[in-house]
PDB file of C-alpha atoms and ligand atoms in Angstrom:
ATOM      1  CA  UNK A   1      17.223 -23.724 -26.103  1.00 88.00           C
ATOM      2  CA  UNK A   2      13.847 -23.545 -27.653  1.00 96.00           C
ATOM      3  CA  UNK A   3      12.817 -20.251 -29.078  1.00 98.00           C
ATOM      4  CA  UNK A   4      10.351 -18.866 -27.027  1.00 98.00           C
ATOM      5  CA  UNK A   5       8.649 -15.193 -26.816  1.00 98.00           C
ATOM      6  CA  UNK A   6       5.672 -13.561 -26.098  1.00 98.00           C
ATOM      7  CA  UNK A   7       2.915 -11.084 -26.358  1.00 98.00           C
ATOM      8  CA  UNK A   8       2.664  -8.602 -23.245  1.00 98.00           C
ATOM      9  CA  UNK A   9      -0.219  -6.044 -23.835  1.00 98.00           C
ATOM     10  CA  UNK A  10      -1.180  -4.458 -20.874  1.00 97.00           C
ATOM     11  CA  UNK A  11      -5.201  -4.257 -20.483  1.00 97.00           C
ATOM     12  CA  UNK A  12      -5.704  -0.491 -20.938  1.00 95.00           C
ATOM     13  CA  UNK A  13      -7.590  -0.518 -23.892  1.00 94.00           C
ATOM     14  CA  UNK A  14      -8.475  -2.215 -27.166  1.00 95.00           C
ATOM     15  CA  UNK A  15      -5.631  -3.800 -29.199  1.00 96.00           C
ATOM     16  CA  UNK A  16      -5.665  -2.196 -32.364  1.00 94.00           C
ATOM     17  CA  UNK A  17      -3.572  -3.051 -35.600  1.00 95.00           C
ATOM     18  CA  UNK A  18      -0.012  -2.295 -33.943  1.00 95.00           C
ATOM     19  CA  UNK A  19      -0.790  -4.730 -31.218  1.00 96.00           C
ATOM     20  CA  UNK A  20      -1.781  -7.111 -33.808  1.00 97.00           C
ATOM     21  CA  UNK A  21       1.372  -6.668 -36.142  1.00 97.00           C
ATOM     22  CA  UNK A  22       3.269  -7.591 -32.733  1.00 98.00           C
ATOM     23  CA  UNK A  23       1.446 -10.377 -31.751  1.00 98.00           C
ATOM     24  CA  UNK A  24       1.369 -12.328 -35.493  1.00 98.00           C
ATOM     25  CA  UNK A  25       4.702 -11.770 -36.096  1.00 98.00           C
ATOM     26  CA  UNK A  26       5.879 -12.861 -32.577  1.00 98.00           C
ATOM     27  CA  UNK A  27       3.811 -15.914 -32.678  1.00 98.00           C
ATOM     28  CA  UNK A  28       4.604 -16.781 -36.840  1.00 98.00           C
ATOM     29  CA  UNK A  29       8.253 -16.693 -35.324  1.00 98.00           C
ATOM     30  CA  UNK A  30       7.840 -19.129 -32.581  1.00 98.00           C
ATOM     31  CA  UNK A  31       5.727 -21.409 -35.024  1.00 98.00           C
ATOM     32  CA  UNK A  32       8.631 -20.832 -37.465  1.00 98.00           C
ATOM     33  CA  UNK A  33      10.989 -22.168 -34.984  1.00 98.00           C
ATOM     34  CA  UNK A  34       8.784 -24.626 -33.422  1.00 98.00           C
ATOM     35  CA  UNK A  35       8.886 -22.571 -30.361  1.00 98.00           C
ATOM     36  CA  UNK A  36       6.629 -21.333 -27.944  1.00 98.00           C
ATOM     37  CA  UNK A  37       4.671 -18.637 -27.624  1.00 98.00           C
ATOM     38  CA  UNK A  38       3.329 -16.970 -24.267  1.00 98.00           C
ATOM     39  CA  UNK A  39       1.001 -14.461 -23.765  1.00 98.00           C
ATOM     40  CA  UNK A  40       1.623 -11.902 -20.254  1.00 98.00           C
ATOM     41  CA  UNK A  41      -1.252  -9.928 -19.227  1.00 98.00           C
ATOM     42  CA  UNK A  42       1.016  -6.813 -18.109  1.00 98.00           C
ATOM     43  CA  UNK A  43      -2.000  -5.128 -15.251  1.00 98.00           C
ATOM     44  CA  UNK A  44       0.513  -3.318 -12.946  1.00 97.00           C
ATOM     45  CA  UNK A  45      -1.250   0.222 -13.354  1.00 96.00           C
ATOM     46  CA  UNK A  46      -4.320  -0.989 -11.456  1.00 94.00           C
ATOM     47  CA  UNK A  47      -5.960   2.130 -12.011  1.00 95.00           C
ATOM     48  CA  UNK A  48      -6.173   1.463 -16.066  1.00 96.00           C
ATOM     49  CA  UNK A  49      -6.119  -2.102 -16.217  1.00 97.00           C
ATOM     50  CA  UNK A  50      -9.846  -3.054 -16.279  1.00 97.00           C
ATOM     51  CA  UNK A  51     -10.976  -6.924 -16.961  1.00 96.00           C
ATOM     52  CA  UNK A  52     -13.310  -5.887 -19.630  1.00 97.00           C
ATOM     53  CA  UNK A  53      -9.921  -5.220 -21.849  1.00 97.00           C
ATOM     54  CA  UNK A  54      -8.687  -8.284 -20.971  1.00 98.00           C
ATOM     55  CA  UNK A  55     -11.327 -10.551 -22.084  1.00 98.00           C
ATOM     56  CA  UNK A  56     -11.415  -8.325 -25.743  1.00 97.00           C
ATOM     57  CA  UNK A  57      -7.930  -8.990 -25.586  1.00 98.00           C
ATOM     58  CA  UNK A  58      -8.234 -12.907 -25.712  1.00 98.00           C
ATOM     59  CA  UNK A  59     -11.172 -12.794 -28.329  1.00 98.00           C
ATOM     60  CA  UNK A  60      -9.045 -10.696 -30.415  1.00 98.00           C
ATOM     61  CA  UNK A  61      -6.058 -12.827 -30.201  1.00 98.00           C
ATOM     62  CA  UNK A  62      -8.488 -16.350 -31.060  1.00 98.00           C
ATOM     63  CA  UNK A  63      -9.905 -14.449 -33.907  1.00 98.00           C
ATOM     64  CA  UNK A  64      -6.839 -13.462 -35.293  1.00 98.00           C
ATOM     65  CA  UNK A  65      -5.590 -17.414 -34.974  1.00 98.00           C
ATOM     66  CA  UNK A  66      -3.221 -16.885 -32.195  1.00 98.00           C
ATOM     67  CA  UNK A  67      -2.724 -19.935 -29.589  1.00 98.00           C
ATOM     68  CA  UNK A  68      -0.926 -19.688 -26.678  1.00 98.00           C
ATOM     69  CA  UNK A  69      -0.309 -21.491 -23.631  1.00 97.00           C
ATOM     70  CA  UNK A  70      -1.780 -21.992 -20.634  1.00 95.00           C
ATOM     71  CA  UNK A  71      -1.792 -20.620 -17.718  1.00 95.00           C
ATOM     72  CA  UNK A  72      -1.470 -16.559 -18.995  1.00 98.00           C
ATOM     73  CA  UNK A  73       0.771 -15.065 -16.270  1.00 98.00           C
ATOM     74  CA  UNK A  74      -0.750 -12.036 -15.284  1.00 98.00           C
ATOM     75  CA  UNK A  75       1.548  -9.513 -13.701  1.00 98.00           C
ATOM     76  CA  UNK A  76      -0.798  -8.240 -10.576  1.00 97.00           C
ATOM     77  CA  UNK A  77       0.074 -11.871  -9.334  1.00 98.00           C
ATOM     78  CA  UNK A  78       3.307 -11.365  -9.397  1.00 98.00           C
ATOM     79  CA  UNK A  79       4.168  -8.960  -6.752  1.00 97.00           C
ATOM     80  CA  UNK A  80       6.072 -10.758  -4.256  1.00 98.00           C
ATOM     81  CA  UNK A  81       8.925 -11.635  -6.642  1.00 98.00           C
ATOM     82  CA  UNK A  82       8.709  -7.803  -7.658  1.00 98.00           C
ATOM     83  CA  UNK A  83       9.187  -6.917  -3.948  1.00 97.00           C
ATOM     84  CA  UNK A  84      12.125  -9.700  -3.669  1.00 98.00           C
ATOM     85  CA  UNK A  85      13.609  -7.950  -6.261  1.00 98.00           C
ATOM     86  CA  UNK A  86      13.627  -4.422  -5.233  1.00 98.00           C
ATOM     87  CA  UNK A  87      14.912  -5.161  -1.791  1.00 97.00           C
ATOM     88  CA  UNK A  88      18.120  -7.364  -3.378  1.00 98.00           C
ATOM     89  CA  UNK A  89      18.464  -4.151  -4.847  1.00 98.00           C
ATOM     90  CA  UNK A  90      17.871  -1.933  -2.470  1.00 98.00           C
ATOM     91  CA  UNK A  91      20.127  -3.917   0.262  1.00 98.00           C
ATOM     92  CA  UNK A  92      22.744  -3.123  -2.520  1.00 97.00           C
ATOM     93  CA  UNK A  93      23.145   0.514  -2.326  1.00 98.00           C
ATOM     94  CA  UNK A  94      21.354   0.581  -5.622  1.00 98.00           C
ATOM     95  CA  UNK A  95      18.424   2.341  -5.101  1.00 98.00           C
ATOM     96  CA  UNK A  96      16.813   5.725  -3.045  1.00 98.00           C
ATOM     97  CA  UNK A  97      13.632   6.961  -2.610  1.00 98.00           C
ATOM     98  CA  UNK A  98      12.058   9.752  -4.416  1.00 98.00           C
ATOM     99  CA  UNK A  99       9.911  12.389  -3.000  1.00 97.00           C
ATOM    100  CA  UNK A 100       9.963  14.662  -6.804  1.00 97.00           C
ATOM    101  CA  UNK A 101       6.440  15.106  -8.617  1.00 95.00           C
ATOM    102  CA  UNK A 102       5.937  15.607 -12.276  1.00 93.00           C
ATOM    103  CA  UNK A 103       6.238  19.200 -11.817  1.00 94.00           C
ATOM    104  CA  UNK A 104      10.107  19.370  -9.647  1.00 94.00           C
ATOM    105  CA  UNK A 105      11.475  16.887 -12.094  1.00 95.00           C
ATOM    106  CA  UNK A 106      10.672  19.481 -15.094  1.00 94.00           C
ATOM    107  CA  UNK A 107      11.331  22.432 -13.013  1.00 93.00           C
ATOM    108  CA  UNK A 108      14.659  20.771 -11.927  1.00 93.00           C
ATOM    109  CA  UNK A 109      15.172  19.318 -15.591  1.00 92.00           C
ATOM    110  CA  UNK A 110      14.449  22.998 -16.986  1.00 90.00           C
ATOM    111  CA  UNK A 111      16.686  25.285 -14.123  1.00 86.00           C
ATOM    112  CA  UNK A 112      19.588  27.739 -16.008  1.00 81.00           C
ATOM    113  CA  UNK A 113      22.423  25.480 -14.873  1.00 77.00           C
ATOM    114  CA  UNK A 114      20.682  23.099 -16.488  1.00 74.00           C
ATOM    115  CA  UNK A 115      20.861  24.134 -19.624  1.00 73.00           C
ATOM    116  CA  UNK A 116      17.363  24.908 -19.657  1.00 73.00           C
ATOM    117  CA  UNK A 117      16.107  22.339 -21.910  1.00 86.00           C
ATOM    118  CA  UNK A 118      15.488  19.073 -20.407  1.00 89.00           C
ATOM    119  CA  UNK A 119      16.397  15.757 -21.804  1.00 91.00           C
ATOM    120  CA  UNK A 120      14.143  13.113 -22.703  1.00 94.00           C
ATOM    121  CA  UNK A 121      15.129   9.246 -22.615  1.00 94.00           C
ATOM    122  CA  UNK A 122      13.233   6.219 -22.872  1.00 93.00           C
ATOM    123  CA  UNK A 123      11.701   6.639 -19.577  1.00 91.00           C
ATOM    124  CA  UNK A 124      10.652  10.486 -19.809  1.00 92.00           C
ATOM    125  CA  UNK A 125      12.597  13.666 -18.652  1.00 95.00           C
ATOM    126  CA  UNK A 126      16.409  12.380 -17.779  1.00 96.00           C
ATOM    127  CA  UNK A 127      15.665  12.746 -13.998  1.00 97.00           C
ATOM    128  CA  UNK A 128      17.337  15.724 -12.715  1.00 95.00           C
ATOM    129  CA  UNK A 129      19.254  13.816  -9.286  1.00 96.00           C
ATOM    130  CA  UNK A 130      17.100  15.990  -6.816  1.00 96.00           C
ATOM    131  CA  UNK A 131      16.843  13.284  -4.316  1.00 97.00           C
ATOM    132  CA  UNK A 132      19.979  11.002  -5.493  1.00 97.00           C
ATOM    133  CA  UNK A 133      21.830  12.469  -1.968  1.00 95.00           C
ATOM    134  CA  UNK A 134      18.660  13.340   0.246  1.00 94.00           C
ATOM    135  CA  UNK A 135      16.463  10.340  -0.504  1.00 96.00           C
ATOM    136  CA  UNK A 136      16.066   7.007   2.055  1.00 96.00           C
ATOM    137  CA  UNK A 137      18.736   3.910   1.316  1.00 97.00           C
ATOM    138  CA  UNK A 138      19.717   1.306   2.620  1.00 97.00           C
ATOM    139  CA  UNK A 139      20.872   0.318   5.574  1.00 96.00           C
ATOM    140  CA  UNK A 140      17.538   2.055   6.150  1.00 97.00           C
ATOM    141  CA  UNK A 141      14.605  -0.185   5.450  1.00 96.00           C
ATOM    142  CA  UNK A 142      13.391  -0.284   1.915  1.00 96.00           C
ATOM    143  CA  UNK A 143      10.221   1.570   2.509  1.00 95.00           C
ATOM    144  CA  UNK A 144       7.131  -0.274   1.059  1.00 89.00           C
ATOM    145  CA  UNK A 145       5.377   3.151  -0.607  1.00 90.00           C
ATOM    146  CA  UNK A 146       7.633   5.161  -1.854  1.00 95.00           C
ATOM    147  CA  UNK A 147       8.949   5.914  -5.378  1.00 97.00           C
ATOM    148  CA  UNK A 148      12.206   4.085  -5.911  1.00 98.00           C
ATOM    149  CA  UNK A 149      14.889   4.797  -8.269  1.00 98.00           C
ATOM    150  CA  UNK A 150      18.006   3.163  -9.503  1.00 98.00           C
ATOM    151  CA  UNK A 151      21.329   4.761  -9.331  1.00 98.00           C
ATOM    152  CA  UNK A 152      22.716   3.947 -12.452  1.00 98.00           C
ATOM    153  CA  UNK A 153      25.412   5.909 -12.231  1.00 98.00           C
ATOM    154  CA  UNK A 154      26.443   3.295  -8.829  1.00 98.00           C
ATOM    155  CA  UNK A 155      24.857   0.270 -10.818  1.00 98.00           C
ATOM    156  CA  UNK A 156      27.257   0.611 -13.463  1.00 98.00           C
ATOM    157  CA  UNK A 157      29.888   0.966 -11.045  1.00 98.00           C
ATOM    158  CA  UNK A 158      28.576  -2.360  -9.601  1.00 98.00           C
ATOM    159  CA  UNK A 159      28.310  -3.970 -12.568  1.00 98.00           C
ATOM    160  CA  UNK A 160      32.392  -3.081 -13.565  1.00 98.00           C
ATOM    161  CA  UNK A 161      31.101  -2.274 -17.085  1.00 96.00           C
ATOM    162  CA  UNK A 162      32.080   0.029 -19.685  1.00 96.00           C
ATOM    163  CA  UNK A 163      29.371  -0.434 -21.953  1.00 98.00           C
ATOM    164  CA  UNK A 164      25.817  -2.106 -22.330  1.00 98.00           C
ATOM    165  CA  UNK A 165      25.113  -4.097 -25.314  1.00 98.00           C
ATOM    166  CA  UNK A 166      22.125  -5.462 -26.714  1.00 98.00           C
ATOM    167  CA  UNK A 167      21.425  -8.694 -29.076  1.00 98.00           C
ATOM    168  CA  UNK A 168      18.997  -6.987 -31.474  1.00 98.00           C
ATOM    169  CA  UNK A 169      18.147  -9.067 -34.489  1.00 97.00           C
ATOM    170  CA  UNK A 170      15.497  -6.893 -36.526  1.00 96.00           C
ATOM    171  CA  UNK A 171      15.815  -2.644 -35.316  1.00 92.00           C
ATOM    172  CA  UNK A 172      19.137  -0.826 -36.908  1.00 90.00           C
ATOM    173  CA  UNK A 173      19.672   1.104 -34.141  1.00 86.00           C
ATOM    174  CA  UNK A 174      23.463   1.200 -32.522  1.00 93.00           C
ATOM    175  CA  UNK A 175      23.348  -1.911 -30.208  1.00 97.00           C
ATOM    176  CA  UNK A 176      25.673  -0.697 -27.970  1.00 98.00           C
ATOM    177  CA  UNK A 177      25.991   2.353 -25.019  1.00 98.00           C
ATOM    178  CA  UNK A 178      28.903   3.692 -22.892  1.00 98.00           C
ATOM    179  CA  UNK A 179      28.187   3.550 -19.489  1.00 98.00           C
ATOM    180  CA  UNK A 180      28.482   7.379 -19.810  1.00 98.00           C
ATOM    181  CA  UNK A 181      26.059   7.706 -22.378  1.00 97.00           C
ATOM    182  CA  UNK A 182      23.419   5.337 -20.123  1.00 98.00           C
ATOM    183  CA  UNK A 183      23.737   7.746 -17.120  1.00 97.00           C
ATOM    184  CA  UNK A 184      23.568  10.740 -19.130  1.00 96.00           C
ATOM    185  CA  UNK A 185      20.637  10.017 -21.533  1.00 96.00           C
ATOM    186  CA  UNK A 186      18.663   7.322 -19.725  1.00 97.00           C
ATOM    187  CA  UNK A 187      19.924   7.952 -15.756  1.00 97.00           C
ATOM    188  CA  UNK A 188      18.181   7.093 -12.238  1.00 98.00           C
ATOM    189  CA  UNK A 189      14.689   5.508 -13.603  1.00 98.00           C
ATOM    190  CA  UNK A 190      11.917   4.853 -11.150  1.00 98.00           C
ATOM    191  CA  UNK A 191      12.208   0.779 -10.448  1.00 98.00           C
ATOM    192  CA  UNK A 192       9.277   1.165  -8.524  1.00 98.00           C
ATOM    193  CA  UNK A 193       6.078   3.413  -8.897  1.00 97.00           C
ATOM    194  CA  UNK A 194       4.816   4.600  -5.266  1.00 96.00           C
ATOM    195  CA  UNK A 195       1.495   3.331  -6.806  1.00 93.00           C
ATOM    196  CA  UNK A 196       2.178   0.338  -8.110  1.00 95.00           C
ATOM    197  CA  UNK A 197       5.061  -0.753  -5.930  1.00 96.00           C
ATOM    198  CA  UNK A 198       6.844  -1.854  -9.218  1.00 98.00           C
ATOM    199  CA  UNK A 199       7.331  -0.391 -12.572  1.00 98.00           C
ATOM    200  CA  UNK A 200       7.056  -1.949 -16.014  1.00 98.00           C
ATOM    201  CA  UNK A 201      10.879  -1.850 -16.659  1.00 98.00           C
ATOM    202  CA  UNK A 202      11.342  -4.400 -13.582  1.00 98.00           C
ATOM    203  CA  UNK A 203       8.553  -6.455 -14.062  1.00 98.00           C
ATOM    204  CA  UNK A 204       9.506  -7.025 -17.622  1.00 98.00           C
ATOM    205  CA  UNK A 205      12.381  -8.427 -17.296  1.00 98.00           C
ATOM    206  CA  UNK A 206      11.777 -10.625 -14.342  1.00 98.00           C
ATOM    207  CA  UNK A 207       8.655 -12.250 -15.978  1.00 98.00           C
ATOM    208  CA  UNK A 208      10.557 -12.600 -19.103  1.00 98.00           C
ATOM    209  CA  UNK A 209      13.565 -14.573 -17.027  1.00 98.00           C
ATOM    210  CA  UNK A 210      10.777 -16.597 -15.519  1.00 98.00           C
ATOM    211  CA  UNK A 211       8.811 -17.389 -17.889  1.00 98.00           C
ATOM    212  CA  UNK A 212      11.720 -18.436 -20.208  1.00 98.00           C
ATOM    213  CA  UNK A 213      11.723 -15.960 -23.199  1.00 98.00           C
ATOM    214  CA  UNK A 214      14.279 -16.456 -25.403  1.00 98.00           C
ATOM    215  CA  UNK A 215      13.559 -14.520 -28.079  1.00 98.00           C
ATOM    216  CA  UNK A 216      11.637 -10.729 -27.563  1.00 98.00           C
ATOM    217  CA  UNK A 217       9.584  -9.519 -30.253  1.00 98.00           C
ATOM    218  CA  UNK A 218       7.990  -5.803 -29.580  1.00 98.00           C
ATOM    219  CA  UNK A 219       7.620  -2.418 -31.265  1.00 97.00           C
ATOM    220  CA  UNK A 220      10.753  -0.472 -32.284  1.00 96.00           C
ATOM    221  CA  UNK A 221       9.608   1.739 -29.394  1.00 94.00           C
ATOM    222  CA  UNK A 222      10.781   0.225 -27.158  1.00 96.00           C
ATOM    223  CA  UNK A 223      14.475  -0.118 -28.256  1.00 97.00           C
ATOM    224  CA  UNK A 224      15.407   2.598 -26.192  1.00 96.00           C
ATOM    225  CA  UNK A 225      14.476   1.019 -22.813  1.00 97.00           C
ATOM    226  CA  UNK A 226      15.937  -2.412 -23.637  1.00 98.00           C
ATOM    227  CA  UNK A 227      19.205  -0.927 -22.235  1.00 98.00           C
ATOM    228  CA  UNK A 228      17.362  -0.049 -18.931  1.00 98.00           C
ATOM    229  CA  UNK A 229      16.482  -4.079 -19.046  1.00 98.00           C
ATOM    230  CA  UNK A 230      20.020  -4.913 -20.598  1.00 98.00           C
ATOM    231  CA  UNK A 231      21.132  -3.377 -17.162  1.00 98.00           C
ATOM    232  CA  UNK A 232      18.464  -4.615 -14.857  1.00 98.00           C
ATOM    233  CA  UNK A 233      19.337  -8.546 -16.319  1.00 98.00           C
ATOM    234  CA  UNK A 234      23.219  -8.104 -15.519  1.00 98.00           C
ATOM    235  CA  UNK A 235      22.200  -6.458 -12.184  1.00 98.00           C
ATOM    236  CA  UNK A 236      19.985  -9.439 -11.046  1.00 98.00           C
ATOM    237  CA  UNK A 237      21.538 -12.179 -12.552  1.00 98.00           C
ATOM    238  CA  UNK A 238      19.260 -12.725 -15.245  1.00 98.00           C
ATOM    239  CA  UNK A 239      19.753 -14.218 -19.050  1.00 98.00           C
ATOM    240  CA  UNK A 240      19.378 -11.493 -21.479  1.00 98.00           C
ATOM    241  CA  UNK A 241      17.265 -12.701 -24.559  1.00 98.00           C
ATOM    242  CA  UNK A 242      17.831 -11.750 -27.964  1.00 98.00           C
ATOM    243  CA  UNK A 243      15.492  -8.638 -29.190  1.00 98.00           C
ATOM    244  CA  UNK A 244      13.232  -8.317 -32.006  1.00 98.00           C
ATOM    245  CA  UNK A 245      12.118  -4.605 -32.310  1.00 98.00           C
ATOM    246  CA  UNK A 246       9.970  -4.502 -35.225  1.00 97.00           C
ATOM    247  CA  UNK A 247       8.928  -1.561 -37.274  1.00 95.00           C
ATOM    248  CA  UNK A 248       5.435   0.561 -35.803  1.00 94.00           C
ATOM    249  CA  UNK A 249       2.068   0.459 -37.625  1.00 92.00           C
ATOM    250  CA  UNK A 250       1.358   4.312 -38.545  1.00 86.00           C
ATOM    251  CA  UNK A 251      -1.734   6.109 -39.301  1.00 79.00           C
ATOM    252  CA  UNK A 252      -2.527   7.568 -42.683  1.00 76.00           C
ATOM    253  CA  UNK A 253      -0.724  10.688 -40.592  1.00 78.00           C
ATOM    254  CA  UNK A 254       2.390   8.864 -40.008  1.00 78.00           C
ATOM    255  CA  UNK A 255       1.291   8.816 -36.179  1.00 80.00           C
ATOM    256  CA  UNK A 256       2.174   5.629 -34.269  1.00 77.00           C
ATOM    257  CA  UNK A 257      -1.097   4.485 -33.310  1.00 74.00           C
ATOM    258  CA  UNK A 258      -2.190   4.400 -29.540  1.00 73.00           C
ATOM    259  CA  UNK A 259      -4.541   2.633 -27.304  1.00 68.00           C
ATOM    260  CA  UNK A 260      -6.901   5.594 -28.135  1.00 67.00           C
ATOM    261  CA  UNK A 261      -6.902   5.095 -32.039  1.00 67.00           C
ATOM    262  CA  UNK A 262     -10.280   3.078 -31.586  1.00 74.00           C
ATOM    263  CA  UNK A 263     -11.140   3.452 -35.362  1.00 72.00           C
ATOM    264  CA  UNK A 264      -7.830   0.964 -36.058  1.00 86.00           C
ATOM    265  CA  UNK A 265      -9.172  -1.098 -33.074  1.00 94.00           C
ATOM    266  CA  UNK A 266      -9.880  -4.650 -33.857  1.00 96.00           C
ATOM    267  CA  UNK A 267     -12.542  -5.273 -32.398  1.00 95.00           C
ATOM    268  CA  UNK A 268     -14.331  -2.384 -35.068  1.00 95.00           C
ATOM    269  CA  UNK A 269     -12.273  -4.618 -38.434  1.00 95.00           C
ATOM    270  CA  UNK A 270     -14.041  -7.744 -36.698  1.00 96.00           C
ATOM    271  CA  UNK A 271     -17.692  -5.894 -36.358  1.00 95.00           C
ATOM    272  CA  UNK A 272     -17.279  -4.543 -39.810  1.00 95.00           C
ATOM    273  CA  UNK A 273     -16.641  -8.080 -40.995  1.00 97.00           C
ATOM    274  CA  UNK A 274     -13.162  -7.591 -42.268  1.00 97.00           C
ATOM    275  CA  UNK A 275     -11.479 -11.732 -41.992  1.00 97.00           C
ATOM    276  CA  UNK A 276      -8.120 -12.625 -40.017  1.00 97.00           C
ATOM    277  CA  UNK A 277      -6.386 -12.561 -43.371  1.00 97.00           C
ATOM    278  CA  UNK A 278      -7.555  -9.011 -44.074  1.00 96.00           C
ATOM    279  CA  UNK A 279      -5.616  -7.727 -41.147  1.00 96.00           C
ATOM    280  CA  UNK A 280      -2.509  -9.758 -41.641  1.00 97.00           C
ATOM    281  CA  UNK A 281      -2.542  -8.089 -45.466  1.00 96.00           C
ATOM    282  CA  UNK A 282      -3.273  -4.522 -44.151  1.00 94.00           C
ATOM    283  CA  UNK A 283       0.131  -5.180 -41.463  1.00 94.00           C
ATOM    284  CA  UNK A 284       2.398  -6.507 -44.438  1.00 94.00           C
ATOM    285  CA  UNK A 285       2.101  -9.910 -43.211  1.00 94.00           C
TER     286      UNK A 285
HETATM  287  N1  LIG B   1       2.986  -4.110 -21.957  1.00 72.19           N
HETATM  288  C1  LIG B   1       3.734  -3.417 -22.956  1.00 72.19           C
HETATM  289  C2  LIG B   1       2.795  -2.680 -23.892  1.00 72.19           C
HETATM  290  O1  LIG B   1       1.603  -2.843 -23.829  1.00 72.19           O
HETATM  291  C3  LIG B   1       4.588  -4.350 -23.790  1.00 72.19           C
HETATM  292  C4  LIG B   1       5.916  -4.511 -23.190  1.00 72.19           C
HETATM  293  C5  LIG B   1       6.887  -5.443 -23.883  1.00 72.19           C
HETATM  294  O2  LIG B   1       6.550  -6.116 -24.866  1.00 72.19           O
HETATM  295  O3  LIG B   1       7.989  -5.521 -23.375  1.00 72.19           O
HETATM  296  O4  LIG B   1       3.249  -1.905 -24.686  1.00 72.19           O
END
């Protein structure tokens, strides 16, 4: 199958020297392999995307000599085969609305019998199970604004399997977790935002099933929530690429740099004249 990935940064902001590590090295790899490479404007959070970002997004990516193909697939299109999705799911037994705010999830997370401190997985605070008995499922009708979250404890069950692995090729990170371990430290993640009426962990890996990606290369950050897709892929009957999780660009701190670093922005290395080659040498590339 021919090697394909792509570069999915969501238009929030300026890319900055991370972004750019990601999206040379993912595109040097498809050239390597005489691949492809796509590019996925990721614009579910409405309320941050903005098209101003966009554009500075595709300037970037020309100056720094990135090609990609046409048409860019941008996720805010995509919603009907998000919706299609959830309600497989939800017609499953899979999933149950959630009522809990910010504030019961840590006050549940936190509680005595708790243990007091609350555990953090890839998708924030290990959710607590406050509406895992109480919330809407199905045969009720999925319910079209509502937070939804998956039972992972019931789509393991579904699933029949023990363990999750991944096919990492670059992050040294145990590729493998016990069922157990996925309910405990990852456990019922939203699979769809009340706002947004999906959630990056489901759009993610349906775009990357249809848009062909064979080969995932992203920020060692995200290693932790490829075993939320891992799961999502055997759920829906998707192909599960391999992963490249490559190491983070850090500030002189040691900080992984975020979409509010502007002074490692791009944009400011191409108005201060720096060349293409200067920011592949200042990303070890
Ligand atoms: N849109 C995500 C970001 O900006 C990238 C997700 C991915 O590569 O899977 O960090």
């Amino acid at each position: 199958m021919t090697f394909t990935t792509r570069f999915a940064p969501s238009p929030t902001g300026p890319l900055h020297l991370g972004h750019a590590y990601s999206a040379l090295l993912a595109h040097d790899m498809a050239q390597a392999a005489q691949g492809r490479f796509l590019l996925r404007i990721e614009d579910i959070d409405r309320s941050r995307a903005r098209t101003e970002w966009e554009e500075l997004i595709f300037e970037d990516l020309i100056w720094l000599g990135i090609a990609w193909e046409a048409p860019v697939m941008r996720q805010s299109e995509q919603m009907d085969r998000y919706r299609s999705a959830l309600e497989m799911l939800w017609n499953q037994g899979l999933l149950y609305a959630c009522s809990c705010n910010r504030r019961d999830i840590l006050a549940a997370a936190t509680a005595p019998q708790e243990g007091g401190s609350p555990l953090v997985g890839p998708d924030g605070i290990v959710y607590p199970g406050t509406c895992r008995h109480a919330g809407a499922r199905a045969p009720a009708a999925c319910p079209p604004e509502a937070a939804l979250r998956l039972d992972m404890a019931a789509a393991l069950r579904r699933l029949g399997l023990s363990e999750i692995r991944i096919d990492e090729r670059i992050h040294q990170g145990p590729c493998v977790k016990s069922a157990g371990e996925i309910i405990e430290t990852i456990g019922d993640i939203v699979i769809a935002r009340r706002d947004m009426g999906t959630s990056y962990h489901l759009s993610v890996v349906l775009d990357d099933a249809h848009q062909g990606i064979t080969d995932v290369v992203r920020g060692a950050d995200l290693f932790e929530a490829s075993f939320i897709h891992a799961v999502l892929q055997r759920l829906l009957g998707l192909p599960a690429p391999r992963y490249h999780h490559h190491r983070l660009i850090r500030d002189a701190a040691g900080k992984r740099l975020a979409k509010r670093d502007d002074a490692k922005a791009i944009r400011k290395y191409r108005a201060e004249g720096l060349r293409p080659e200067d920011i592949r040498a200042m990303v070890g590339l």
